[in-house]
Short mmCIF file of C-alpha atoms in Angstrom, two decimals:
data_model
loop_
_atom_site.label_atom_id
_atom_site.label_comp_id
_atom_site.label_asym_id
_atom_site.label_seq_id
_atom_site.Cartn_x
_atom_site.Cartn_y
_atom_site.Cartn_z
CA MET V 1 -88.13 -28.27 128.25
CA THR V 2 -89.83 -28.96 124.86
CA ARG V 3 -86.04 -29.49 123.57
CA ARG V 4 -85.33 -31.82 126.29
CA ARG V 5 -88.45 -33.92 125.59
CA ASN V 6 -87.77 -33.85 121.76
CA LEU V 7 -83.85 -35.09 122.48
CA LEU V 8 -85.40 -37.97 124.51
CA ALA V 9 -87.82 -39.06 122.11
CA TYR V 10 -84.88 -39.00 119.31
CA ALA V 11 -82.87 -40.97 122.09
CA PHE V 12 -85.59 -43.70 122.21
CA LEU V 13 -85.86 -43.90 118.40
CA ALA V 14 -82.43 -43.88 117.66
CA PRO V 15 -81.81 -47.66 118.02
CA ALA V 16 -84.67 -48.62 115.66
CA LEU V 17 -83.86 -45.82 113.33
CA PHE V 18 -79.97 -47.20 113.12
CA LEU V 19 -81.46 -50.74 112.42
CA LEU V 20 -83.78 -49.50 109.67
CA LEU V 21 -80.96 -47.59 108.03
CA MET V 22 -78.42 -50.13 108.25
CA PHE V 23 -80.83 -53.50 107.19
CA SER V 24 -83.39 -51.47 105.17
CA PHE V 25 -82.71 -47.97 103.78
CA TRP V 26 -78.92 -48.81 102.97
CA PRO V 27 -79.29 -52.05 101.29
CA VAL V 28 -81.89 -50.54 99.10
CA MET V 29 -79.97 -47.42 98.09
CA TYR V 30 -76.72 -49.59 97.38
CA GLY V 31 -78.79 -52.24 95.66
CA SER V 32 -80.32 -49.58 93.39
CA TYR V 33 -76.85 -48.13 92.71
CA LEU V 34 -75.49 -51.69 91.69
CA SER V 35 -78.32 -52.47 89.35
CA PHE V 36 -76.80 -49.52 87.22
CA THR V 37 -73.35 -51.37 87.20
CA ASP V 38 -71.54 -54.58 86.18
CA PHE V 39 -70.92 -55.76 89.64
CA SER V 40 -69.11 -59.02 90.04
CA LEU V 41 -67.30 -60.50 92.78
CA ILE V 42 -64.25 -61.20 90.82
CA ARG V 43 -63.49 -58.19 88.81
CA GLU V 44 -63.47 -54.26 89.09
CA VAL V 45 -66.89 -52.60 88.94
CA HIS V 46 -68.01 -50.35 85.97
CA TRP V 47 -70.76 -48.05 85.62
CA VAL V 48 -73.07 -49.40 82.61
CA GLY V 49 -76.24 -47.03 82.87
CA PHE V 50 -79.21 -48.72 81.83
CA ALA V 51 -77.88 -51.53 80.04
CA ASN V 52 -79.16 -53.80 82.53
CA TYR V 53 -82.63 -52.61 82.12
CA ARG V 54 -82.59 -52.71 78.62
CA ALA V 55 -81.42 -56.32 78.80
CA LEU V 56 -84.35 -57.08 81.20
CA PHE V 57 -86.99 -55.89 79.07
CA ALA V 58 -85.65 -57.56 75.88
CA ASN V 59 -85.71 -61.02 78.28
CA ASP V 60 -88.78 -63.07 77.50
CA MET V 61 -88.37 -64.72 80.72
CA PHE V 62 -88.62 -61.63 82.65
CA LEU V 63 -91.42 -60.25 80.87
CA THR V 64 -93.20 -63.41 81.40
CA GLY V 65 -92.34 -63.17 85.14
CA LEU V 66 -93.84 -59.46 84.80
CA LYS V 67 -96.96 -60.47 83.34
CA ASN V 68 -97.42 -63.32 85.87
CA SER V 69 -96.99 -60.84 88.70
CA LEU V 70 -99.57 -58.90 87.27
CA LEU V 71 -101.90 -61.60 86.64
CA PHE V 72 -101.37 -62.57 90.48
CA LEU V 73 -103.32 -59.38 91.13
CA LEU V 74 -106.45 -61.67 90.58
CA VAL V 75 -106.13 -62.81 93.91
CA VAL V 76 -106.71 -59.49 95.37
CA PRO V 77 -110.35 -58.97 95.24
CA PHE V 78 -111.36 -62.65 95.92
CA THR V 79 -109.06 -62.71 98.92
CA GLN V 80 -110.55 -59.39 100.43
CA LEU V 81 -114.48 -60.39 99.56
CA GLY V 82 -113.70 -63.69 101.12
CA ALA V 83 -112.00 -62.29 104.14
CA ILE V 84 -114.81 -59.64 104.78
CA SER V 85 -117.55 -62.38 104.22
CA LEU V 86 -115.56 -64.61 106.71
CA ALA V 87 -115.07 -62.04 109.25
CA VAL V 88 -118.96 -60.99 109.00
CA LEU V 89 -119.61 -64.71 109.71
CA VAL V 90 -117.37 -65.18 112.56
CA ASN V 91 -118.52 -61.77 114.24
CA ASN V 92 -121.80 -63.50 115.22
CA GLN V 93 -121.88 -65.29 118.69
CA LEU V 94 -122.24 -69.06 117.22
CA PRO V 95 -121.45 -72.42 119.11
CA GLY V 96 -117.75 -73.20 118.41
CA ILE V 97 -117.11 -69.99 116.62
CA ARG V 98 -113.78 -69.60 118.48
CA TRP V 99 -112.65 -72.93 116.92
CA PHE V 100 -113.71 -71.81 113.42
CA ARG V 101 -111.90 -68.76 113.92
CA ALA V 102 -108.67 -70.67 114.77
CA ALA V 103 -109.09 -73.09 111.98
CA TYR V 104 -109.16 -70.26 109.48
CA TYR V 105 -106.14 -68.51 111.04
CA VAL V 106 -103.91 -71.90 111.02
CA PRO V 107 -102.75 -71.38 107.33
CA VAL V 108 -101.39 -68.17 108.35
CA VAL V 109 -99.10 -69.42 111.24
CA THR V 110 -98.13 -72.46 109.09
CA THR V 111 -94.58 -72.18 107.52
CA VAL V 112 -94.64 -72.12 103.71
CA SER V 113 -92.46 -74.99 103.43
CA VAL V 114 -95.14 -77.15 105.23
CA VAL V 115 -97.77 -75.60 103.01
CA GLY V 116 -95.76 -76.63 100.15
CA ILE V 117 -95.49 -80.35 100.71
CA MET V 118 -99.41 -80.37 101.96
CA TRP V 119 -100.49 -78.68 98.64
CA GLY V 120 -98.29 -80.57 96.49
CA PHE V 121 -99.89 -83.93 97.66
CA MET V 122 -103.18 -82.47 97.00
CA PHE V 123 -102.50 -81.40 93.74
CA HIS V 124 -100.50 -84.44 92.65
CA GLU V 125 -102.28 -86.20 89.69
CA GLN V 126 -102.83 -89.15 92.09
CA GLY V 127 -103.57 -86.82 94.89
CA THR V 128 -106.55 -85.87 97.13
CA LEU V 129 -107.95 -82.86 94.87
CA ASN V 130 -108.15 -85.08 91.62
CA TYR V 131 -109.80 -88.17 93.49
CA VAL V 132 -112.57 -86.02 95.00
CA LEU V 133 -113.32 -84.38 91.41
CA LEU V 134 -113.17 -87.77 89.75
CA GLN V 135 -115.83 -89.22 92.26
CA LEU V 136 -117.85 -85.96 91.75
CA HIS V 137 -117.58 -86.68 88.02
CA VAL V 138 -116.49 -83.15 87.76
CA ILE V 139 -113.67 -84.25 85.55
CA ALA V 140 -112.97 -87.24 83.39
CA ALA V 141 -109.31 -87.92 84.09
CA PRO V 142 -106.71 -86.53 86.35
CA LEU V 143 -105.32 -82.87 85.96
CA GLY V 144 -101.90 -82.05 86.53
CA TRP V 145 -102.39 -79.10 88.32
CA LEU V 146 -98.87 -78.22 88.79
CA SER V 147 -97.28 -79.84 85.78
CA ASP V 148 -99.80 -78.18 83.43
CA ASP V 149 -98.38 -74.78 82.27
CA THR V 150 -101.97 -73.51 81.85
CA LEU V 151 -102.99 -74.64 85.18
CA ALA V 152 -99.80 -74.41 87.45
CA LEU V 153 -99.94 -70.53 87.77
CA PHE V 154 -103.57 -70.63 88.93
CA ALA V 155 -102.88 -73.50 91.38
CA VAL V 156 -100.16 -71.43 92.88
CA MET V 157 -102.65 -68.37 93.16
CA PHE V 158 -104.90 -70.62 94.94
CA VAL V 159 -102.34 -71.31 97.31
CA SER V 160 -101.40 -67.79 97.95
CA PHE V 161 -105.18 -67.01 98.57
CA TRP V 162 -105.79 -69.86 100.98
CA ARG V 163 -102.74 -68.50 102.91
CA GLY V 164 -103.89 -65.05 102.84
CA LEU V 165 -107.49 -65.53 103.79
CA GLY V 166 -107.00 -65.69 107.73
CA TRP V 167 -104.78 -63.20 107.91
CA TYR V 168 -107.19 -60.43 106.25
CA MET V 169 -110.10 -62.20 108.19
CA ILE V 170 -108.37 -61.28 111.59
CA MET V 171 -108.21 -57.62 110.38
CA TYR V 172 -111.65 -57.10 109.26
CA LEU V 173 -112.99 -58.85 112.36
CA ALA V 174 -111.19 -56.44 114.59
CA ALA V 175 -112.33 -53.46 112.65
CA LEU V 176 -115.96 -55.05 112.70
CA GLN V 177 -115.74 -55.30 116.53
CA SER V 178 -114.42 -51.76 117.01
CA LEU V 179 -117.54 -50.37 115.08
CA PRO V 180 -120.08 -48.21 117.24
CA SER V 181 -123.32 -50.15 117.26
CA GLU V 182 -125.51 -47.22 117.70
CA MET V 183 -125.59 -46.84 114.13
CA GLN V 184 -126.61 -50.27 113.66
CA GLU V 185 -129.41 -50.02 116.09
CA ALA V 186 -130.77 -46.85 114.64
CA ALA V 187 -130.79 -48.37 111.14
CA ILE V 188 -132.63 -51.59 112.66
CA LEU V 189 -135.48 -48.92 114.11
CA ASP V 190 -135.63 -47.29 110.89
CA GLY V 191 -136.51 -50.76 109.27
CA ALA V 192 -133.21 -51.28 107.56
CA ASN V 193 -132.40 -54.93 106.58
CA ARG V 194 -129.16 -57.11 106.96
CA TRP V 195 -128.07 -56.26 103.57
CA GLN V 196 -128.96 -52.52 104.01
CA ARG V 197 -127.18 -52.08 106.98
CA PHE V 198 -123.95 -53.88 105.78
CA TRP V 199 -123.89 -51.95 102.63
CA ARG V 200 -124.93 -48.66 103.58
CA ILE V 201 -123.26 -48.63 107.32
CA THR V 202 -120.70 -51.41 107.71
CA VAL V 203 -118.78 -51.02 104.35
CA PRO V 204 -118.45 -47.09 104.48
CA MET V 205 -116.94 -47.52 108.16
CA LEU V 206 -114.80 -50.43 106.96
CA LYS V 207 -112.99 -48.43 104.24
CA PRO V 208 -109.86 -47.26 106.11
CA THR V 209 -109.63 -51.19 107.08
CA ILE V 210 -110.34 -52.07 103.25
CA LEU V 211 -107.70 -49.72 102.20
CA VAL V 212 -105.06 -51.12 104.21
CA CYS V 213 -105.81 -54.55 103.62
CA SER V 214 -106.12 -54.06 99.81
CA ILE V 215 -102.58 -52.27 99.77
CA MET V 216 -101.11 -54.96 101.49
CA SER V 217 -102.59 -57.68 99.33
CA VAL V 218 -101.65 -55.97 96.23
CA LEU V 219 -98.00 -55.91 97.52
CA ALA V 220 -97.94 -59.40 98.74
CA ALA V 221 -99.44 -60.59 95.17
CA LEU V 222 -96.74 -58.59 93.17
CA LYS V 223 -93.97 -59.85 95.33
CA ALA V 224 -95.31 -63.54 95.27
CA TYR V 225 -92.03 -65.81 95.58
CA GLN V 226 -92.57 -68.26 98.45
CA GLU V 227 -95.30 -70.22 96.90
CA VAL V 228 -93.57 -70.46 93.43
CA ASP V 229 -90.35 -71.82 95.28
CA VAL V 230 -91.79 -74.35 97.35
CA LEU V 231 -94.54 -75.71 94.50
CA THR V 232 -92.99 -75.21 91.03
CA GLN V 233 -89.44 -73.29 91.15
CA GLY V 234 -90.92 -71.59 88.40
CA GLY V 235 -91.92 -74.29 86.08
CA PRO V 236 -93.49 -76.14 84.12
CA MET V 237 -91.86 -74.39 81.00
CA ASN V 238 -91.44 -71.04 83.18
CA SER V 239 -95.12 -70.59 83.26
CA THR V 240 -95.23 -69.87 87.12
CA PHE V 241 -92.23 -67.55 86.85
CA THR V 242 -93.11 -64.27 88.72
CA ALA V 243 -90.92 -60.96 88.35
CA LEU V 244 -89.61 -61.29 92.04
CA TYR V 245 -88.88 -65.07 91.39
CA TYR V 246 -86.88 -64.08 88.13
CA ALA V 247 -84.71 -61.66 90.15
CA TYR V 248 -83.91 -64.55 92.54
CA ASP V 249 -83.39 -66.83 89.89
CA GLN V 250 -81.04 -64.53 88.26
CA GLY V 251 -79.36 -62.82 91.43
CA LEU V 252 -78.66 -65.94 93.41
CA LYS V 253 -79.01 -68.85 91.19
CA HIS V 254 -77.04 -67.62 88.15
CA LEU V 255 -75.22 -64.85 90.14
CA LYS V 256 -76.15 -62.16 87.57
CA LEU V 257 -76.49 -59.92 90.78
CA PRO V 258 -77.05 -56.65 88.51
CA ARG V 259 -79.77 -58.20 86.38
CA GLY V 260 -81.41 -59.35 89.69
CA LEU V 261 -81.32 -56.05 91.32
CA ALA V 262 -82.75 -54.12 88.35
CA ALA V 263 -85.54 -56.77 88.36
CA SER V 264 -86.24 -56.06 92.16
CA PHE V 265 -86.21 -52.31 91.48
CA VAL V 266 -88.66 -52.80 88.56
CA VAL V 267 -90.95 -54.66 91.03
CA SER V 268 -90.55 -52.14 93.46
CA VAL V 269 -91.50 -49.45 91.18
CA CYS V 270 -94.61 -51.30 90.29
CA CYS V 271 -95.61 -51.72 93.80
CA MET V 272 -95.24 -47.98 94.61
CA ALA V 273 -97.58 -47.11 91.28
CA ILE V 274 -100.26 -49.84 92.19
CA ALA V 275 -100.22 -48.84 95.89
CA PHE V 276 -100.58 -45.20 95.11
CA VAL V 277 -103.58 -46.06 92.68
CA CYS V 278 -105.29 -47.95 95.61
CA LEU V 279 -104.63 -44.78 97.92
CA ARG V 280 -106.38 -42.61 95.20
CA TRP V 281 -109.23 -44.93 94.58
CA LEU V 282 -109.79 -46.28 97.78
CA LYS V 283 -109.31 -43.01 99.94
CA PRO V 284 -111.95 -42.97 102.54
CA GLY V 285 -114.13 -40.01 102.57
CA HIS V 286 -114.78 -38.02 106.08
CA ARG V 287 -116.92 -39.85 108.09
CA GLU V 288 -120.45 -38.23 108.68
#
């Protein structure tokens, strides 16, 4: 009877496993193999070992992209702190709170092309952001948010932060609403103030959600591509190139597929390494 149930379970899993094998596992394995070759559409393939990787780490543009990808990780703590703060705020029964939740979730469901056009207008030298800052006398002259190589990457990072805030807010909100209220009530009876209840009760119980959201945010930051593509295309002066955008640029724009695959493989290794560090550092302890 048990064997029959197992076979039935595998039968239900088979279609999904087949799709994962064909469209996830096989492309990853074959792409990893091609990164060690001189693959071309017009000539015979030869094994070249680590030649693509040596060329990769000798390339200044890739090193700049890798540095920018790591710099993108600065978005992670701000996104998580902002999302937790918003989740705590919208978890209260306030007038119009549903509209507030929906407003913060809109960027999540807005396509990246629309986001790029909107923020392109906002960041333009004659755009809304410069106008507001000039009227408030924060700046003396318009800034080139996307044309200045010292500001462009941070502008792209802000758009990434803006897009991700609503998604993580919803995840934290769901976690907050699933927490048992008995501990909060007991703490109130013991005289704990709002900050003590949040720091001593809410945060420890949110640790599993914080772990998941932090890892997702780290991976999203390291794989930053869409915002770069729609806002700057890696410019100005390659200052917003990320490692994954470099892989796209080499593999699809310049048809240097092995070089692009090697860059993608390096990004994947970085993602796994940093995710492992997050798991070790943020691993939740047993609940009391």
